mmCIF file of C-alpha atoms and ligand atoms in Angstrom:
data_model
loop_
_atom_site.group_PDB
_atom_site.id
_atom_site.type_symbol
_atom_site.label_atom_id
_atom_site.label_comp_id
_atom_site.label_asym_id
_atom_site.label_seq_id
_atom_site.Cartn_x
_atom_site.Cartn_y
_atom_site.Cartn_z
ATOM 1 C CA MET A 26 -49.732 -47.618 -22.341
ATOM 2 C CA ASN A 27 -45.661 -47.612 -23.381
ATOM 3 C CA TYR A 28 -44.246 -50.367 -20.693
ATOM 4 C CA LYS A 29 -40.839 -51.965 -21.303
ATOM 5 C CA ILE A 30 -41.453 -55.968 -22.217
ATOM 6 C CA VAL A 31 -38.352 -58.567 -20.969
ATOM 7 C CA ARG A 32 -38.885 -62.295 -21.387
ATOM 8 C CA LEU A 33 -35.764 -63.274 -19.571
ATOM 9 C CA ASN A 34 -33.944 -66.119 -20.616
ATOM 10 C CA THR A 35 -34.295 -68.654 -18.126
ATOM 11 C CA ALA A 36 -34.121 -72.423 -17.778
ATOM 12 C CA ALA A 37 -37.497 -72.905 -19.375
ATOM 13 C CA LYS A 38 -37.508 -75.593 -21.712
ATOM 14 C CA SER A 39 -40.965 -75.848 -24.822
ATOM 15 C CA ASP A 40 -42.689 -78.327 -22.157
ATOM 16 C CA ILE A 41 -42.482 -75.875 -19.297
ATOM 17 C CA THR A 42 -45.896 -75.902 -17.205
ATOM 18 C CA SER A 43 -45.477 -72.898 -15.205
ATOM 19 C CA SER A 44 -45.297 -69.417 -16.521
ATOM 20 C CA VAL A 45 -44.867 -65.640 -14.382
ATOM 21 C CA LEU A 46 -45.055 -61.928 -15.666
ATOM 22 C CA ILE A 47 -43.638 -60.072 -12.994
ATOM 23 C CA ILE A 48 -43.977 -56.176 -13.326
ATOM 24 C CA TYR A 49 -41.260 -54.360 -11.686
ATOM 25 C CA THR A 50 -43.047 -51.101 -10.586
ATOM 26 C CA GLY A 51 -39.396 -49.962 -8.670
ATOM 27 C CA GLY A 52 -38.986 -49.921 -4.050
ATOM 28 C CA THR A 53 -35.906 -51.053 -3.428
ATOM 29 C CA LEU A 54 -35.498 -54.025 -4.757
ATOM 30 C CA GLY A 55 -34.519 -52.279 -7.654
ATOM 31 C CA MET A 56 -32.296 -49.113 -6.566
ATOM 32 C CA ALA A 57 -29.101 -48.214 -6.575
ATOM 33 C CA TYR A 58 -26.915 -44.969 -5.180
ATOM 34 C CA ASP A 59 -26.990 -41.739 -7.370
ATOM 35 C CA ASP A 60 -23.951 -40.130 -6.903
ATOM 36 C CA SER A 61 -25.234 -38.171 -3.687
ATOM 37 C CA GLY A 62 -25.731 -41.146 -1.667
ATOM 38 C CA ALA A 63 -29.577 -41.360 -2.243
ATOM 39 C CA LEU A 64 -31.343 -44.476 -2.985
ATOM 40 C CA VAL A 65 -33.056 -44.178 -6.661
ATOM 41 C CA PRO A 66 -34.844 -47.061 -8.553
ATOM 42 C CA PHE A 67 -33.158 -48.789 -11.775
ATOM 43 C CA ASN A 68 -34.365 -50.135 -14.433
ATOM 44 C CA PHE A 69 -34.992 -53.288 -13.881
ATOM 45 C CA GLY A 70 -33.077 -54.978 -17.290
ATOM 46 C CA GLN A 71 -30.097 -55.572 -15.052
ATOM 47 C CA ILE A 72 -31.757 -58.019 -12.824
ATOM 48 C CA LEU A 73 -30.448 -60.913 -14.743
ATOM 49 C CA GLU A 74 -26.987 -60.192 -13.669
ATOM 50 C CA LYS A 75 -28.041 -59.481 -10.264
ATOM 51 C CA VAL A 76 -29.776 -62.399 -9.511
ATOM 52 C CA PRO A 77 -27.849 -65.604 -11.760
ATOM 53 C CA SER A 78 -30.414 -68.155 -9.978
ATOM 54 C CA LEU A 79 -33.399 -66.261 -11.901
ATOM 55 C CA THR A 80 -31.876 -68.299 -14.676
ATOM 56 C CA GLN A 81 -32.321 -71.922 -13.717
ATOM 57 C CA MET A 82 -35.326 -71.465 -12.434
ATOM 58 C CA ASN A 83 -37.914 -73.927 -14.903
ATOM 59 C CA ILE A 84 -40.418 -70.666 -15.144
ATOM 60 C CA ALA A 85 -40.932 -67.874 -18.565
ATOM 61 C CA ILE A 86 -40.456 -65.549 -17.494
ATOM 62 C CA THR A 87 -42.132 -62.352 -18.735
ATOM 63 C CA VAL A 88 -41.172 -59.412 -17.182
ATOM 64 C CA ILE A 89 -42.985 -55.787 -17.566
ATOM 65 C CA SER A 90 -41.626 -52.639 -16.603
ATOM 66 C CA PHE A 91 -42.897 -49.127 -15.131
ATOM 67 C CA PRO A 92 -41.032 -47.015 -17.851
ATOM 68 C CA GLU A 93 -40.544 -44.510 -14.966
ATOM 69 C CA PRO A 94 -39.830 -46.789 -11.885
ATOM 70 C CA ILE A 95 -40.954 -45.369 -8.307
ATOM 71 C CA ASP A 96 -39.844 -45.690 -4.856
ATOM 72 C CA SER A 97 -43.337 -46.314 -3.762
ATOM 73 C CA SER A 98 -43.972 -43.144 -2.108
ATOM 74 C CA ASN A 99 -45.221 -41.644 -4.858
ATOM 75 C CA VAL A 100 -47.409 -44.360 -5.428
ATOM 76 C CA ASN A 101 -51.138 -42.519 -6.545
ATOM 77 C CA MET A 102 -54.003 -44.243 -8.186
ATOM 78 C CA ASN A 103 -53.340 -44.011 -11.374
ATOM 79 C CA HIS A 104 -50.374 -46.780 -11.279
ATOM 80 C CA TRP A 105 -53.038 -49.075 -9.743
ATOM 81 C CA VAL A 106 -55.129 -49.038 -12.399
ATOM 82 C CA ASP A 107 -52.540 -49.386 -14.737
ATOM 83 C CA MET A 108 -51.044 -52.132 -12.285
ATOM 84 C CA ALA A 109 -54.332 -53.527 -12.380
ATOM 85 C CA TYR A 110 -54.930 -53.792 -15.951
ATOM 86 C CA ILE A 111 -51.466 -55.434 -17.470
ATOM 87 C CA ILE A 112 -52.426 -58.071 -14.576
ATOM 88 C CA TYR A 113 -56.552 -58.223 -16.521
ATOM 89 C CA GLU A 114 -54.681 -57.823 -20.052
ATOM 90 C CA ASN A 115 -52.358 -60.234 -19.630
ATOM 91 C CA TYR A 116 -54.438 -62.989 -17.127
ATOM 92 C CA ASP A 117 -54.999 -65.616 -19.832
ATOM 93 C CA SER A 118 -51.231 -65.979 -20.381
ATOM 94 C CA TYR A 119 -49.590 -66.724 -17.099
ATOM 95 C CA ASP A 120 -49.946 -69.084 -14.302
ATOM 96 C CA GLY A 121 -49.079 -65.540 -11.886
ATOM 97 C CA PHE A 122 -48.008 -62.877 -11.311
ATOM 98 C CA VAL A 123 -45.504 -61.000 -9.315
ATOM 99 C CA ILE A 124 -45.203 -57.124 -8.139
ATOM 100 C CA LEU A 125 -42.027 -56.171 -7.541
ATOM 101 C CA HIS A 126 -42.887 -52.851 -5.187
ATOM 102 C CA GLY A 127 -41.393 -50.216 -2.275
ATOM 103 C CA THR A 128 -42.576 -51.310 0.816
ATOM 104 C CA ASP A 129 -43.494 -48.258 2.074
ATOM 105 C CA THR A 130 -47.083 -48.713 0.734
ATOM 106 C CA MET A 131 -46.783 -52.602 -0.816
ATOM 107 C CA ALA A 132 -49.698 -52.782 1.712
ATOM 108 C CA TYR A 133 -52.183 -49.856 0.447
ATOM 109 C CA SER A 134 -51.034 -50.688 -3.071
ATOM 110 C CA ALA A 135 -52.197 -54.869 -2.197
ATOM 111 C CA SER A 136 -55.002 -54.201 -0.303
ATOM 112 C CA MET A 137 -56.431 -51.869 -3.086
ATOM 113 C CA LEU A 138 -56.206 -54.705 -6.099
ATOM 114 C CA SER A 139 -57.859 -57.137 -4.222
ATOM 115 C CA TYR A 140 -60.717 -54.983 -4.988
ATOM 116 C CA MET A 141 -60.112 -53.711 -7.912
ATOM 117 C CA LEU A 142 -59.571 -57.544 -8.901
ATOM 118 C CA GLN A 143 -62.330 -59.230 -7.803
ATOM 119 C CA GLY A 144 -62.542 -63.553 -8.548
ATOM 120 C CA LEU A 145 -59.681 -64.248 -8.992
ATOM 121 C CA SER A 146 -58.508 -67.757 -9.648
ATOM 122 C CA LYS A 147 -54.296 -67.124 -10.217
ATOM 123 C CA PRO A 148 -51.949 -65.459 -7.157
ATOM 124 C CA VAL A 149 -50.791 -61.762 -7.349
ATOM 125 C CA ILE A 150 -47.861 -61.558 -4.657
ATOM 126 C CA PHE A 151 -46.032 -58.233 -3.807
ATOM 127 C CA THR A 152 -42.385 -58.784 -3.383
ATOM 128 C CA GLY A 153 -39.921 -55.799 -2.662
ATOM 129 C CA ALA A 154 -36.831 -55.620 -0.709
ATOM 130 C CA GLN A 155 -35.517 -53.796 2.345
ATOM 131 C CA LEU A 156 -32.213 -54.006 0.766
ATOM 132 C CA PRO A 157 -31.869 -53.263 -3.271
ATOM 133 C CA ILE A 158 -30.664 -57.078 -4.695
ATOM 134 C CA SER A 159 -27.106 -56.104 -5.140
ATOM 135 C CA ALA A 160 -26.228 -55.188 -2.203
ATOM 136 C CA MET A 161 -24.403 -57.886 -0.303
ATOM 137 C CA ARG A 162 -26.545 -59.130 2.453
ATOM 138 C CA SER A 163 -29.888 -58.490 0.578
ATOM 139 C CA ASP A 164 -33.858 -60.260 1.225
ATOM 140 C CA ALA A 165 -33.905 -59.390 -2.163
ATOM 141 C CA ARG A 166 -32.976 -62.374 -4.070
ATOM 142 C CA GLU A 167 -34.845 -64.768 -1.176
ATOM 143 C CA ASN A 168 -38.376 -62.288 -1.726
ATOM 144 C CA LEU A 169 -38.502 -62.666 -5.552
ATOM 145 C CA MET A 170 -37.041 -66.127 -6.222
ATOM 146 C CA THR A 171 -39.668 -67.427 -3.310
ATOM 147 C CA SER A 172 -42.662 -65.591 -4.648
ATOM 148 C CA LEU A 173 -42.197 -67.007 -8.028
ATOM 149 C CA GLU A 174 -42.235 -70.421 -6.567
ATOM 150 C CA ILE A 175 -45.610 -69.110 -4.932
ATOM 151 C CA ALA A 176 -47.372 -67.535 -7.830
ATOM 152 C CA THR A 177 -46.867 -71.119 -10.284
ATOM 153 C CA ALA A 178 -47.559 -73.367 -6.542
ATOM 154 C CA LYS A 179 -50.822 -76.002 -7.429
ATOM 155 C CA ALA A 180 -52.083 -78.562 -5.909
ATOM 156 C CA ASN A 181 -54.181 -81.134 -7.416
ATOM 157 C CA GLY A 182 -54.213 -78.924 -10.803
ATOM 158 C CA LYS A 183 -55.015 -75.962 -9.615
ATOM 159 C CA PRO A 184 -53.107 -72.802 -7.997
ATOM 160 C CA ILE A 185 -52.821 -72.464 -4.093
ATOM 161 C CA VAL A 186 -53.498 -69.320 -3.132
ATOM 162 C CA PRO A 187 -56.022 -67.356 -5.289
ATOM 163 C CA GLU A 188 -55.470 -64.209 -4.387
ATOM 164 C CA VAL A 189 -53.610 -60.678 -3.579
ATOM 165 C CA CYS A 190 -50.609 -61.294 -0.749
ATOM 166 C CA ILE A 191 -47.358 -60.173 -0.208
ATOM 167 C CA PHE A 192 -44.486 -62.387 0.400
ATOM 168 C CA PHE A 193 -41.785 -60.857 2.734
ATOM 169 C CA ASN A 194 -38.919 -62.516 4.763
ATOM 170 C CA HIS A 195 -40.901 -66.210 4.886
ATOM 171 C CA MET A 196 -44.202 -65.272 4.915
ATOM 172 C CA LEU A 197 -46.971 -65.151 2.465
ATOM 173 C CA LEU A 198 -49.583 -62.711 3.910
ATOM 174 C CA ARG A 199 -53.063 -61.969 2.931
ATOM 175 C CA GLY A 200 -52.385 -57.953 1.343
ATOM 176 C CA ASN A 201 -55.779 -56.530 2.862
ATOM 177 C CA ARG A 202 -54.995 -57.524 5.856
ATOM 178 C CA SER A 203 -50.612 -56.534 5.745
ATOM 179 C CA LYS A 204 -48.889 -53.640 7.731
ATOM 180 C CA LYS A 205 -45.482 -52.514 7.238
ATOM 181 C CA VAL A 206 -44.090 -52.285 10.528
ATOM 182 C CA GLN A 207 -40.690 -51.622 10.146
ATOM 183 C CA SER A 208 -38.206 -50.044 8.244
ATOM 184 C CA VAL A 209 -34.902 -51.169 9.434
ATOM 185 C CA HIS A 210 -35.494 -54.931 10.287
ATOM 186 C CA PHE A 211 -35.773 -57.551 7.851
ATOM 187 C CA ASP A 212 -39.061 -58.699 8.974
ATOM 188 C CA ALA A 213 -41.204 -55.719 7.474
ATOM 189 C CA PHE A 214 -44.105 -57.637 7.029
ATOM 190 C CA GLU A 215 -47.276 -57.925 9.621
ATOM 191 C CA SER A 216 -50.629 -59.388 9.435
ATOM 192 C CA GLU A 217 -52.148 -59.247 13.401
ATOM 193 C CA ASN A 218 -56.075 -59.865 12.359
ATOM 194 C CA TYR A 219 -55.473 -62.753 10.374
ATOM 195 C CA PRO A 220 -52.976 -65.772 9.732
ATOM 196 C CA ALA A 221 -49.589 -66.483 7.878
ATOM 197 C CA LEU A 222 -51.008 -67.863 4.708
ATOM 198 C CA ALA A 223 -47.641 -69.605 4.456
ATOM 199 C CA GLU A 224 -44.621 -69.760 6.197
ATOM 200 C CA SER A 225 -41.054 -70.382 4.043
ATOM 201 C CA GLY A 226 -38.341 -72.534 5.353
ATOM 202 C CA ILE A 227 -37.400 -75.826 3.308
ATOM 203 C CA VAL A 228 -39.895 -76.298 2.316
ATOM 204 C CA ILE A 229 -43.095 -74.044 1.766
ATOM 205 C CA ASP A 230 -46.290 -74.557 4.687
ATOM 206 C CA TYR A 231 -49.421 -73.407 3.165
ATOM 207 C CA ASN A 232 -52.128 -73.134 5.799
ATOM 208 C CA TYR A 233 -54.636 -74.692 3.242
ATOM 209 C CA ALA A 234 -57.961 -72.504 5.773
ATOM 210 C CA ALA A 235 -57.227 -69.544 5.799
ATOM 211 C CA ILE A 236 -56.317 -69.353 1.983
ATOM 212 C CA THR A 237 -59.640 -68.175 -0.064
ATOM 213 C CA PRO A 238 -60.303 -71.342 -2.002
ATOM 214 C CA PHE A 239 -59.817 -71.567 -5.319
ATOM 215 C CA GLU A 240 -63.317 -71.284 -7.209
ATOM 216 C CA GLU A 241 -63.618 -73.523 -10.415
ATOM 217 C CA GLY A 242 -64.560 -71.431 -12.933
ATOM 218 C CA ALA A 243 -64.511 -67.937 -11.043
ATOM 219 C CA ARG A 244 -64.274 -65.487 -13.613
ATOM 220 C CA LEU A 245 -62.030 -61.908 -12.642
ATOM 221 C CA LYS A 246 -63.595 -58.996 -12.933
ATOM 222 C CA TYR A 247 -62.117 -55.713 -13.638
ATOM 223 C CA PHE A 248 -62.635 -52.191 -11.606
ATOM 224 C CA ASN A 249 -61.218 -49.388 -11.877
ATOM 225 C CA LYS A 250 -63.414 -47.095 -10.818
ATOM 226 C CA LEU A 251 -61.772 -44.578 -7.995
ATOM 227 C CA ASP A 252 -61.897 -41.873 -6.060
ATOM 228 C CA ASN A 253 -59.482 -40.386 -3.400
ATOM 229 C CA HIS A 254 -61.566 -37.876 -2.426
ATOM 230 C CA VAL A 255 -61.397 -39.601 1.284
ATOM 231 C CA LEU A 256 -59.780 -38.250 4.776
ATOM 232 C CA VAL A 257 -57.478 -40.193 7.439
ATOM 233 C CA LEU A 258 -57.986 -38.587 10.503
ATOM 234 C CA LYS A 259 -55.483 -39.595 13.551
ATOM 235 C CA LEU A 260 -57.052 -38.514 15.965
ATOM 236 C CA PHE A 261 -54.702 -37.593 19.350
ATOM 237 C CA PRO A 262 -55.427 -36.449 22.953
ATOM 238 C CA GLY A 263 -55.167 -32.125 22.438
ATOM 239 C CA ILE A 264 -56.908 -32.463 19.215
ATOM 240 C CA THR A 265 -58.684 -29.068 18.440
ATOM 241 C CA ALA A 266 -62.693 -28.418 17.065
ATOM 242 C CA GLU A 267 -60.512 -25.579 14.801
ATOM 243 C CA VAL A 268 -58.108 -28.701 13.868
ATOM 244 C CA LEU A 269 -61.542 -31.320 12.634
ATOM 245 C CA GLN A 270 -64.289 -28.304 11.793
ATOM 246 C CA SER A 271 -61.159 -27.936 9.142
ATOM 247 C CA CYS A 272 -60.601 -31.177 7.532
ATOM 248 C CA LEU A 273 -64.040 -31.971 7.618
ATOM 249 C CA ALA A 274 -64.981 -29.119 5.682
ATOM 250 C CA ILE A 275 -62.556 -29.727 2.683
ATOM 251 C CA LYS A 276 -64.285 -28.992 0.093
ATOM 252 C CA ASP A 277 -65.697 -32.568 -2.073
ATOM 253 C CA LEU A 278 -64.631 -34.593 1.197
ATOM 254 C CA LYS A 279 -66.237 -37.514 0.880
ATOM 255 C CA GLY A 280 -65.218 -40.176 2.976
ATOM 256 C CA VAL A 281 -63.555 -40.738 6.427
ATOM 257 C CA ILE A 282 -61.607 -42.570 8.121
ATOM 258 C CA LEU A 283 -61.399 -41.868 11.317
ATOM 259 C CA GLU A 284 -58.290 -43.580 13.972
ATOM 260 C CA THR A 285 -59.549 -44.200 17.035
ATOM 261 C CA TYR A 286 -58.273 -45.185 20.195
ATOM 262 C CA GLY A 287 -58.294 -48.710 21.266
ATOM 263 C CA SER A 288 -61.377 -50.371 20.562
ATOM 264 C CA GLY A 289 -63.094 -48.100 18.940
ATOM 265 C CA ASN A 290 -62.752 -45.483 21.086
ATOM 266 C CA SER A 291 -62.897 -40.881 20.574
ATOM 267 C CA PRO A 292 -64.109 -38.090 22.932
ATOM 268 C CA SER A 293 -67.254 -38.037 24.146
ATOM 269 C CA GLU A 294 -67.181 -33.983 24.892
ATOM 270 C CA SER A 295 -69.906 -32.376 22.890
ATOM 271 C CA TRP A 296 -68.067 -30.206 20.411
ATOM 272 C CA PHE A 297 -66.472 -32.934 19.335
ATOM 273 C CA LEU A 298 -69.046 -35.471 18.276
ATOM 274 C CA GLU A 299 -71.476 -32.289 17.315
ATOM 275 C CA THR A 300 -68.759 -31.577 14.679
ATOM 276 C CA LEU A 301 -69.311 -34.948 13.641
ATOM 277 C CA GLU A 302 -72.455 -35.690 13.786
ATOM 278 C CA GLU A 303 -72.580 -32.395 10.809
ATOM 279 C CA ALA A 304 -70.358 -34.208 8.331
ATOM 280 C CA VAL A 305 -72.103 -37.292 8.866
ATOM 281 C CA GLY A 306 -75.593 -35.455 8.254
ATOM 282 C CA ARG A 307 -74.110 -33.868 4.887
ATOM 283 C CA GLY A 308 -73.411 -37.035 3.804
ATOM 284 C CA ILE A 309 -69.620 -37.744 4.510
ATOM 285 C CA ILE A 310 -69.459 -40.855 5.054
ATOM 286 C CA ILE A 311 -67.379 -41.750 8.717
ATOM 287 C CA LEU A 312 -65.682 -45.182 8.752
ATOM 288 C CA ASN A 313 -64.096 -45.661 12.814
ATOM 289 C CA VAL A 314 -61.193 -47.666 12.965
ATOM 290 C CA SER A 315 -58.349 -48.795 15.281
ATOM 291 C CA GLN A 316 -55.574 -46.815 15.640
ATOM 292 C CA CYS A 317 -54.134 -50.633 17.437
ATOM 293 C CA ASN A 318 -52.621 -53.188 14.952
ATOM 294 C CA GLY A 319 -54.725 -55.791 16.730
ATOM 295 C CA GLY A 320 -58.199 -56.383 18.194
ATOM 296 C CA ARG A 321 -60.936 -54.576 16.642
ATOM 297 C CA VAL A 322 -63.596 -51.772 17.103
ATOM 298 C CA ILE A 323 -66.984 -52.419 19.265
ATOM 299 C CA GLN A 324 -68.669 -49.698 18.652
ATOM 300 C CA GLY A 325 -71.182 -49.425 22.326
ATOM 301 C CA ARG A 326 -68.688 -51.005 24.042
ATOM 302 C CA TYR A 327 -68.005 -47.465 25.969
ATOM 303 C CA GLN A 328 -69.655 -45.159 26.184
ATOM 304 C CA THR A 329 -66.932 -43.462 24.029
ATOM 305 C CA SER A 330 -67.811 -45.085 21.313
ATOM 306 C CA LYS A 331 -71.835 -45.426 21.589
ATOM 307 C CA ASP A 332 -72.466 -42.227 21.138
ATOM 308 C CA LEU A 333 -70.470 -42.826 17.363
ATOM 309 C CA LEU A 334 -72.537 -45.877 17.234
ATOM 310 C CA ARG A 335 -76.121 -43.292 17.758
ATOM 311 C CA ILE A 336 -74.246 -40.243 14.895
ATOM 312 C CA GLY A 337 -74.253 -42.885 12.263
ATOM 313 C CA VAL A 338 -70.200 -43.149 11.976
ATOM 314 C CA LEU A 339 -69.394 -46.538 10.887
ATOM 315 C CA SER A 340 -67.564 -50.310 12.508
ATOM 316 C CA GLY A 341 -64.110 -50.795 10.917
ATOM 317 C CA GLY A 342 -64.393 -54.124 12.713
ATOM 318 C CA ASP A 343 -61.041 -55.502 12.223
ATOM 319 C CA ILE A 344 -59.851 -53.672 8.990
ATOM 320 C CA THR A 345 -56.783 -51.890 8.843
ATOM 321 C CA THR A 346 -55.971 -48.470 8.119
ATOM 322 C CA GLU A 347 -54.428 -49.605 5.212
ATOM 323 C CA ALA A 348 -57.561 -51.891 3.979
ATOM 324 C CA ALA A 349 -59.483 -48.851 4.800
ATOM 325 C CA VAL A 350 -58.435 -46.494 3.080
ATOM 326 C CA THR A 351 -58.129 -48.390 -0.339
ATOM 327 C CA LYS A 352 -62.092 -50.030 0.411
ATOM 328 C CA MET A 353 -63.380 -46.332 1.303
ATOM 329 C CA MET A 354 -61.918 -45.523 -1.860
ATOM 330 C CA PHE A 355 -62.692 -48.543 -4.584
ATOM 331 C CA LEU A 356 -66.507 -47.787 -3.045
ATOM 332 C CA LEU A 357 -66.913 -44.435 -3.187
ATOM 333 C CA GLY A 358 -65.699 -44.757 -7.595
ATOM 334 C CA SER A 359 -67.869 -47.728 -8.225
ATOM 335 C CA GLY A 360 -71.202 -45.657 -8.661
ATOM 336 C CA LEU A 361 -73.023 -47.800 -6.462
ATOM 337 C CA SER A 362 -75.767 -45.388 -4.185
ATOM 338 C CA ASP A 363 -74.266 -43.662 -0.028
ATOM 339 C CA ALA A 364 -76.600 -46.776 1.362
ATOM 340 C CA GLU A 365 -74.683 -48.921 -0.889
ATOM 341 C CA ILE A 366 -71.460 -48.124 0.132
ATOM 342 C CA ARG A 367 -72.287 -47.439 3.831
ATOM 343 C CA ARG A 368 -73.779 -51.427 3.320
ATOM 344 C CA LYS A 369 -70.658 -53.150 1.504
ATOM 345 C CA LEU A 370 -67.958 -50.999 4.060
ATOM 346 C CA VAL A 371 -69.391 -52.834 7.533
ATOM 347 C CA LYS A 372 -68.945 -55.768 5.489
ATOM 348 C CA PRO A 373 -66.079 -58.080 3.373
ATOM 349 C CA ILE A 374 -65.475 -57.856 -0.047
ATOM 350 C CA ALA A 375 -62.286 -59.169 0.033
ATOM 351 C CA GLY A 376 -61.385 -60.666 2.687
ATOM 352 C CA GLU A 377 -60.177 -57.502 4.289
ATOM 353 C CA MET A 378 -61.264 -57.559 7.524
ATOM 354 C CA SER A 379 -63.908 -60.301 9.386
ATOM 355 C CA LEU A 380 -67.128 -60.934 9.305
ATOM 356 C CA ALA A 381 -67.963 -61.767 12.934
ATOM 357 C CA GLY A 382 -69.550 -58.738 15.691
ATOM 358 C CA PHE A 383 -70.276 -55.650 13.417
ATOM 359 C CA LEU A 384 -71.621 -52.138 15.713
HETATM 360 N N1 LIG B 409 -38.852 -46.572 -0.372
HETATM 361 C C1 LIG B 409 -38.863 -47.214 -0.798
HETATM 362 C C2 LIG B 409 -40.335 -47.522 -1.169
HETATM 363 O O1 LIG B 409 -41.691 -47.558 -0.939
HETATM 364 C C3 LIG B 409 -38.605 -48.306 0.420
HETATM 365 C C4 LIG B 409 -38.685 -49.756 -0.196
HETATM 366 O O2 LIG B 409 -38.578 -50.030 -1.083
HETATM 367 O O3 LIG B 409 -38.511 -50.366 0.508
HETATM 368 O O4 LIG B 409 -39.960 -47.752 -2.731
#
């Protein structure tokens, strides 16, 4: 891999205790306006000019930049493998990692990395911005500076947040519980089904009870096999048999995230259920997630979800669509048997869903 590596000239002395690796992938934070007025990613070398306060930090900072920074709408499985690999390769050399990433797909990337990097004992913090770092009112500086602080934060000599998170607009959220919910305001992310891991104000207030505890002697495991033969199928009133059948007939389709209504409800018409049942019979794995941001799928609560349970649709509980589709890609790529994949889909593997009440 041909990455650009920049060592920032910060105030870090030889007796520094903290070091961070920033992985710059692109996104609005590092964008500038081109001649036509559209935002395009720029190279990270100029960052010190834009954030002079970085030079005052007593943290040794290294930046690895994607050779071609991307708008995160272009993120794909190769980028995820690259991000995870950079962390894996450099894991022992840094106290923490900050990934600068576009907001549009940040929740997908953070979810995927939480599966690809298991046994973490160091923070991996995704952040970005709604306005480019060069804009007067940019949120980029605060997001970046606080992410660096969180990435190096320790209590009793141990990292406080040994998990993959998103820090944005004063909130630290578990990455695989997050969702982009705002495209204009600064409070772009929410985690409806899991409490914030920290809130930053005058101090950073950590919610220790919600953070995955540091595990002494944990060893990082890196997984890089993913499979994108998946589909997210969002139900809507008026969906036709033709649409459903065509989607489920896609060649080599292996997994479907079925976005249902409310607590996991779907039409109860026979054509609908028979089409799904036939797909399940062909070995397609279907995971039921709710279109609601909060709450959970409870198959069997209403008659309209009881049938899904009967035909072998799995319950995603309170997982987000972002965490569900990446989990499906991760598990399908894992080489596990179908039965094992089904078992893992309905249980948390990286804190992405709650344990209570699987149906
Ligand atoms: N389109 C941008 C991206 O996701 C938006 C952002 O960074 O906020 O890369």
